[in-house]
PDB file of C-alpha atoms and ligand atoms in Angstrom:
ATOM      1  CA  MET A   1     128.869-160.929 -70.604  1.00 44.00           C
ATOM      2  CA  ALA A   2     127.627-158.244 -68.389  1.00 44.00           C
ATOM      3  CA  ALA A   3     124.168-158.797 -69.672  1.00 45.00           C
ATOM      4  CA  LYS A   4     124.387-162.488 -68.947  1.00 46.00           C
ATOM      5  CA  LYS A   5     125.443-161.855 -65.405  1.00 46.00           C
ATOM      6  CA  LYS A   6     122.739-159.360 -64.837  1.00 47.00           C
ATOM      7  CA  ALA A   7     120.048-161.574 -66.173  1.00 45.00           C
ATOM      8  CA  PRO A   8     120.596-164.410 -63.699  1.00 46.00           C
ATOM      9  CA  ALA A   9     120.840-161.905 -60.907  1.00 45.00           C
ATOM     10  CA  LYS A  10     117.460-160.587 -61.857  1.00 47.00           C
ATOM     11  CA  LYS A  11     116.070-164.047 -62.116  1.00 47.00           C
ATOM     12  CA  ALA A  12     117.411-164.923 -58.719  1.00 45.00           C
ATOM     13  CA  ALA A  13     115.860-161.838 -57.305  1.00 44.00           C
ATOM     14  CA  ALA A  14     112.654-162.636 -59.042  1.00 43.00           C
ATOM     15  CA  LYS A  15     112.715-166.161 -57.671  1.00 46.00           C
ATOM     16  CA  LYS A  16     113.370-164.857 -54.217  1.00 45.00           C
ATOM     17  CA  ALA A  17     110.567-162.489 -54.563  1.00 43.00           C
ATOM     18  CA  ALA A  18     108.386-165.238 -55.855  1.00 43.00           C
ATOM     19  CA  ALA A  19     109.327-167.438 -52.951  1.00 44.00           C
ATOM     20  CA  ASN A  20     109.133-164.917 -50.185  1.00 45.00           C
ATOM     21  CA  LYS A  21     107.468-161.704 -51.044  1.00 45.00           C
ATOM     22  CA  ALA A  22     105.730-162.404 -54.287  1.00 42.00           C
ATOM     23  CA  PRO A  23     102.299-163.111 -52.886  1.00 45.00           C
ATOM     24  CA  ALA A  24     102.402-160.146 -50.623  1.00 43.00           C
ATOM     25  CA  LYS A  25     104.127-157.940 -53.158  1.00 44.00           C
ATOM     26  CA  LYS A  26     101.911-158.872 -56.033  1.00 44.00           C
ATOM     27  CA  ALA A  27      98.783-158.455 -54.117  1.00 43.00           C
ATOM     28  CA  ALA A  28      99.937-155.183 -52.730  1.00 42.00           C
ATOM     29  CA  ALA A  29     101.908-153.985 -55.732  1.00 43.00           C
ATOM     30  CA  LYS A  30      99.111-152.067 -57.330  1.00 46.00           C
ATOM     31  CA  LYS A  31      97.344-151.096 -54.219  1.00 45.00           C
ATOM     32  CA  LYS A  32     100.545-150.451 -52.339  1.00 44.00           C
ATOM     33  CA  ALA A  33     101.509-147.366 -54.250  1.00 45.00           C
ATOM     34  CA  PRO A  34      98.672-145.269 -52.917  1.00 47.00           C
ATOM     35  CA  ALA A  35      98.278-147.158 -49.681  1.00 44.00           C
ATOM     36  CA  LYS A  36     102.000-147.537 -48.967  1.00 45.00           C
ATOM     37  CA  LYS A  37     102.434-144.653 -46.601  1.00 46.00           C
ATOM     38  CA  ALA A  38      99.963-145.679 -43.979  1.00 45.00           C
ATOM     39  CA  PRO A  39      97.684-148.524 -45.017  1.00 46.00           C
ATOM     40  CA  ALA A  40      95.995-148.768 -41.671  1.00 46.00           C
ATOM     41  CA  LYS A  41      95.397-145.064 -41.374  1.00 46.00           C
ATOM     42  CA  LYS A  42      94.316-144.663 -44.953  1.00 45.00           C
ATOM     43  CA  THR A  43      91.759-147.403 -44.897  1.00 44.00           C
ATOM     44  CA  ALA A  44      90.387-145.974 -41.723  1.00 45.00           C
ATOM     45  CA  ALA A  45      90.545-142.445 -43.049  1.00 45.00           C
ATOM     46  CA  LYS A  46      89.315-143.359 -46.507  1.00 47.00           C
ATOM     47  CA  LYS A  47      85.795-144.095 -45.457  1.00 48.00           C
ATOM     48  CA  ALA A  48      85.329-140.906 -43.518  1.00 47.00           C
ATOM     49  CA  PRO A  49      86.592-138.471 -46.207  1.00 49.00           C
ATOM     50  CA  ALA A  50      84.576-140.222 -48.889  1.00 47.00           C
ATOM     51  CA  LYS A  51      81.422-139.389 -47.014  1.00 48.00           C
ATOM     52  CA  LYS A  52      82.639-135.920 -46.174  1.00 49.00           C
ATOM     53  CA  VAL A  53      83.475-135.144 -49.794  1.00 48.00           C
ATOM     54  CA  ALA A  54      80.045-136.217 -50.914  1.00 47.00           C
ATOM     55  CA  ALA A  55      78.448-134.112 -48.245  1.00 45.00           C
ATOM     56  CA  LYS A  56      80.653-131.154 -49.061  1.00 47.00           C
ATOM     57  CA  LYS A  57      79.835-131.401 -52.751  1.00 47.00           C
ATOM     58  CA  SER A  58      76.149-131.085 -52.228  1.00 46.00           C
ATOM     59  CA  ALA A  59      76.527-128.477 -49.541  1.00 60.00           C
ATOM     60  CA  LYS A  60      79.121-126.324 -51.234  1.00 89.00           C
ATOM     61  CA  GLN A  61      77.862-126.223 -54.774  1.00 94.00           C
ATOM     62  CA  ILE A  62      74.633-124.653 -55.804  1.00 96.00           C
ATOM     63  CA  PRO A  63      73.242-124.221 -59.309  1.00 96.00           C
ATOM     64  CA  PHE A  64      73.039-120.632 -60.491  1.00 95.00           C
ATOM     65  CA  VAL A  65      69.563-121.306 -61.843  1.00 95.00           C
ATOM     66  CA  ASP A  66      66.961-123.645 -60.386  1.00 94.00           C
ATOM     67  CA  TYR A  67      66.565-125.615 -63.567  1.00 97.00           C
ATOM     68  CA  LEU A  68      70.199-126.723 -63.659  1.00 97.00           C
ATOM     69  CA  VAL A  69      70.494-130.074 -61.912  1.00 97.00           C
ATOM     70  CA  LEU A  70      74.002-130.789 -60.683  1.00 96.00           C
ATOM     71  CA  GLY A  71      75.604-134.204 -60.228  1.00 94.00           C
ATOM     72  CA  ASP A  72      77.862-136.513 -62.163  1.00 94.00           C
ATOM     73  CA  ARG A  73      75.975-135.659 -65.324  1.00 95.00           C
ATOM     74  CA  PRO A  74      74.443-132.225 -64.955  1.00 97.00           C
ATOM     75  CA  TYR A  75      71.326-131.543 -66.976  1.00 98.00           C
ATOM     76  CA  LEU A  76      68.591-128.982 -67.418  1.00 98.00           C
ATOM     77  CA  ARG A  77      65.175-129.723 -66.028  1.00 97.00           C
ATOM     78  CA  ALA A  78      62.159-128.158 -67.624  1.00 97.00           C
ATOM     79  CA  GLN A  79      58.592-127.916 -66.413  1.00 96.00           C
ATOM     80  CA  GLU A  80      56.522-129.756 -68.981  1.00 97.00           C
ATOM     81  CA  CYS A  81      52.832-129.112 -69.409  1.00 97.00           C
ATOM     82  CA  LYS A  82      51.000-132.380 -68.867  1.00 97.00           C
ATOM     83  CA  ASN A  83      48.303-131.330 -71.270  1.00 97.00           C
ATOM     84  CA  CYS A  84      50.182-130.093 -74.334  1.00 98.00           C
ATOM     85  CA  GLY A  85      53.828-130.886 -73.621  1.00 96.00           C
ATOM     86  CA  ALA A  86      55.069-127.294 -73.797  1.00 96.00           C
ATOM     87  CA  ARG A  87      58.205-126.809 -71.762  1.00 96.00           C
ATOM     88  CA  PHE A  88      59.258-123.916 -69.579  1.00 96.00           C
ATOM     89  CA  PHE A  89      62.332-123.281 -67.529  1.00 95.00           C
ATOM     90  CA  ASP A  90      60.767-121.113 -64.928  1.00 87.00           C
ATOM     91  CA  ARG A  91      57.939-121.984 -62.592  1.00 87.00           C
ATOM     92  CA  ARG A  92      54.517-121.433 -64.091  1.00 90.00           C
ATOM     93  CA  ASN A  93      51.073-121.342 -62.661  1.00 94.00           C
ATOM     94  CA  ALA A  94      49.633-122.002 -66.078  1.00 96.00           C
ATOM     95  CA  CYS A  95      50.859-123.114 -69.477  1.00 97.00           C
ATOM     96  CA  ALA A  96      51.343-120.252 -71.915  1.00 96.00           C
ATOM     97  CA  SER A  97      50.174-122.467 -74.775  1.00 96.00           C
ATOM     98  CA  CYS A  98      47.049-124.146 -73.436  1.00 98.00           C
ATOM     99  CA  PHE A  99      46.438-122.662 -69.985  1.00 97.00           C
ATOM    100  CA  GLY A 100      46.857-126.095 -68.441  1.00 97.00           C
ATOM    101  CA  THR A 101      47.954-126.017 -64.840  1.00 97.00           C
ATOM    102  CA  ASP A 102      49.571-129.414 -64.380  1.00 96.00           C
ATOM    103  CA  PHE A 103      53.291-129.705 -64.940  1.00 97.00           C
ATOM    104  CA  LYS A 104      55.867-132.409 -64.562  1.00 96.00           C
ATOM    105  CA  ASN A 105      59.663-132.339 -64.479  1.00 96.00           C
ATOM    106  CA  ALA A 106      61.300-133.173 -67.788  1.00 97.00           C
ATOM    107  CA  ARG A 107      64.961-133.845 -68.380  1.00 97.00           C
ATOM    108  CA  VAL A 108      66.195-131.857 -71.345  1.00 98.00           C
ATOM    109  CA  LYS A 109      68.673-133.417 -73.752  1.00 98.00           C
ATOM    110  CA  SER A 110      72.174-132.106 -73.216  1.00 98.00           C
ATOM    111  CA  ALA A 111      73.081-132.103 -76.904  1.00 98.00           C
ATOM    112  CA  GLY A 112      71.678-129.506 -79.225  1.00 98.00           C
ATOM    113  CA  ILE A 113      72.164-127.235 -82.178  1.00 98.00           C
ATOM    114  CA  VAL A 114      72.440-123.482 -82.331  1.00 98.00           C
ATOM    115  CA  THR A 115      69.286-122.036 -83.890  1.00 98.00           C
ATOM    116  CA  SER A 116      69.930-118.388 -83.166  1.00 98.00           C
ATOM    117  CA  TYR A 117      72.757-116.354 -81.740  1.00 98.00           C
ATOM    118  CA  SER A 118      74.091-112.897 -81.279  1.00 97.00           C
ATOM    119  CA  ILE A 119      77.521-111.717 -80.289  1.00 97.00           C
ATOM    120  CA  VAL A 120      77.218-109.326 -77.406  1.00 96.00           C
ATOM    121  CA  THR A 121      79.978-106.766 -77.259  1.00 94.00           C
ATOM    122  CA  VAL A 122      78.591-104.567 -74.524  1.00 94.00           C
ATOM    123  CA  GLY A 123      80.383-105.162 -71.271  1.00 90.00           C
ATOM    124  CA  PRO A 124      83.857-106.144 -70.216  1.00 92.00           C
ATOM    125  CA  GLN A 125      84.102-109.191 -72.476  1.00 93.00           C
ATOM    126  CA  PRO A 126      82.289-110.088 -75.662  1.00 96.00           C
ATOM    127  CA  PHE A 127      80.245-113.277 -75.469  1.00 96.00           C
ATOM    128  CA  VAL A 128      77.813-115.285 -77.536  1.00 97.00           C
ATOM    129  CA  SER A 129      74.191-115.342 -76.467  1.00 98.00           C
ATOM    130  CA  ALA A 130      72.355-118.145 -78.207  1.00 98.00           C
ATOM    131  CA  ILE A 131      69.244-120.230 -78.447  1.00 98.00           C
ATOM    132  CA  VAL A 132      69.982-123.913 -78.649  1.00 98.00           C
ATOM    133  CA  ASP A 133      67.492-126.526 -79.738  1.00 98.00           C
ATOM    134  CA  CYS A 134      67.909-129.566 -77.520  1.00 98.00           C
ATOM    135  CA  GLY A 135      65.765-132.259 -79.059  1.00 97.00           C
ATOM    136  CA  GLY A 136      62.839-129.893 -79.465  1.00 96.00           C
ATOM    137  CA  THR A 137      63.346-127.840 -76.331  1.00 97.00           C
ATOM    138  CA  SER A 138      64.663-124.335 -76.837  1.00 96.00           C
ATOM    139  CA  VAL A 139      67.281-123.250 -74.346  1.00 98.00           C
ATOM    140  CA  ARG A 140      68.468-119.691 -74.025  1.00 97.00           C
ATOM    141  CA  CYS A 141      72.108-119.746 -73.048  1.00 97.00           C
ATOM    142  CA  THR A 142      75.625-118.473 -73.431  1.00 97.00           C
ATOM    143  CA  LEU A 143      78.014-120.314 -75.698  1.00 98.00           C
ATOM    144  CA  VAL A 144      81.268-121.096 -73.960  1.00 96.00           C
ATOM    145  CA  GLY A 145      84.583-122.432 -75.174  1.00 96.00           C
ATOM    146  CA  VAL A 146      84.227-120.629 -78.468  1.00 96.00           C
ATOM    147  CA  GLU A 147      85.637-117.401 -79.870  1.00 96.00           C
ATOM    148  CA  PRO A 148      82.873-114.775 -79.904  1.00 96.00           C
ATOM    149  CA  THR A 149      83.296-114.006 -83.580  1.00 95.00           C
ATOM    150  CA  PRO A 150      81.117-114.844 -86.603  1.00 93.00           C
ATOM    151  CA  ASP A 151      83.935-117.030 -87.911  1.00 95.00           C
ATOM    152  CA  HIS A 152      83.594-119.421 -85.012  1.00 96.00           C
ATOM    153  CA  VAL A 153      79.869-119.539 -84.427  1.00 97.00           C
ATOM    154  CA  SER A 154      77.302-120.705 -86.939  1.00 96.00           C
ATOM    155  CA  LEU A 155      73.668-121.687 -87.148  1.00 97.00           C
ATOM    156  CA  GLY A 156      73.232-125.433 -86.945  1.00 97.00           C
ATOM    157  CA  MET A 157      76.443-125.748 -84.962  1.00 97.00           C
ATOM    158  CA  LYS A 158      76.421-128.788 -82.675  1.00 98.00           C
ATOM    159  CA  VAL A 159      76.838-127.977 -79.011  1.00 98.00           C
ATOM    160  CA  LYS A 160      76.508-129.709 -75.670  1.00 98.00           C
ATOM    161  CA  LEU A 161      75.708-128.675 -72.147  1.00 98.00           C
ATOM    162  CA  THR A 162      78.600-127.838 -69.879  1.00 98.00           C
ATOM    163  CA  THR A 163      78.935-126.331 -66.424  1.00 97.00           C
ATOM    164  CA  TYR A 164      81.480-124.013 -64.907  1.00 96.00           C
ATOM    165  CA  SER A 165      82.277-122.341 -61.638  1.00 96.00           C
ATOM    166  CA  MET A 166      80.994-118.808 -61.265  1.00 95.00           C
ATOM    167  CA  GLY A 167      82.916-118.217 -58.073  1.00 95.00           C
ATOM    168  CA  LYS A 168      82.556-118.767 -54.358  1.00 95.00           C
ATOM    169  CA  ASP A 169      81.020-116.649 -51.677  1.00 94.00           C
ATOM    170  CA  ALA A 170      82.595-115.892 -48.304  1.00 94.00           C
ATOM    171  CA  ALA A 171      81.234-119.138 -46.852  1.00 93.00           C
ATOM    172  CA  GLY A 172      82.861-121.173 -49.623  1.00 93.00           C
ATOM    173  CA  VAL A 173      79.642-121.963 -51.426  1.00 95.00           C
ATOM    174  CA  GLU A 174      80.338-122.288 -55.110  1.00 96.00           C
ATOM    175  CA  ALA A 175      77.830-121.184 -57.702  1.00 97.00           C
ATOM    176  CA  ILE A 176      77.702-123.375 -60.798  1.00 97.00           C
ATOM    177  CA  GLY A 177      76.534-121.919 -64.063  1.00 97.00           C
ATOM    178  CA  PHE A 178      75.839-123.632 -67.345  1.00 98.00           C
ATOM    179  CA  GLY A 179      76.544-122.921 -70.959  1.00 98.00           C
ATOM    180  CA  PHE A 180      76.792-124.780 -74.219  1.00 98.00           C
ATOM    181  CA  ALA A 181      80.120-125.600 -75.773  1.00 98.00           C
ATOM    182  CA  PRO A 182      80.958-126.895 -79.253  1.00 97.00           C
ATOM    183  CA  ALA A 183      80.297-130.647 -79.291  1.00 95.00           C
TER     184      ALA A 183
HETATM  185 ZN1   ZN B 201      50.103-126.690 -72.185  1.00 89.44          ZN
END
């Protein structure tokens, strides 16, 4: 009985809503939640912060190494010899393979496999130093997100590029480092 009574009540309310508020409610229902508090202010404020955030991101984050390109999908950028295709991560005046002097930027694949590694135990924390083959380009890096023990690291292990915060300076500029984590 109680259920029967409740049901009509709900229906009535629903009808009312449909008659009066439904269009407004429905349209606003999803958007209302975030915009509820101050729709006018938020829409006005929304545009400004969006730009500010974008500006802040580029201004406040810097890559720890020049060849790390930040953005939505960070990647490593190599200098590729136009003559022989050899890739280098630091600036070169000449190619070490063919002595060519023309280079172009090349985006390095973010997925790779571990071809060599050593577990470094000197220092405050042990870590894994590795060489990762990213589609033919060798990247020297640190493995992150993995226990630095032989049980957890292996040759041929699939890894992918990842970035992490290395800390901020007094001005709030954040340095972003990269590593490779198990894929
Ligand atoms: Zn070359």
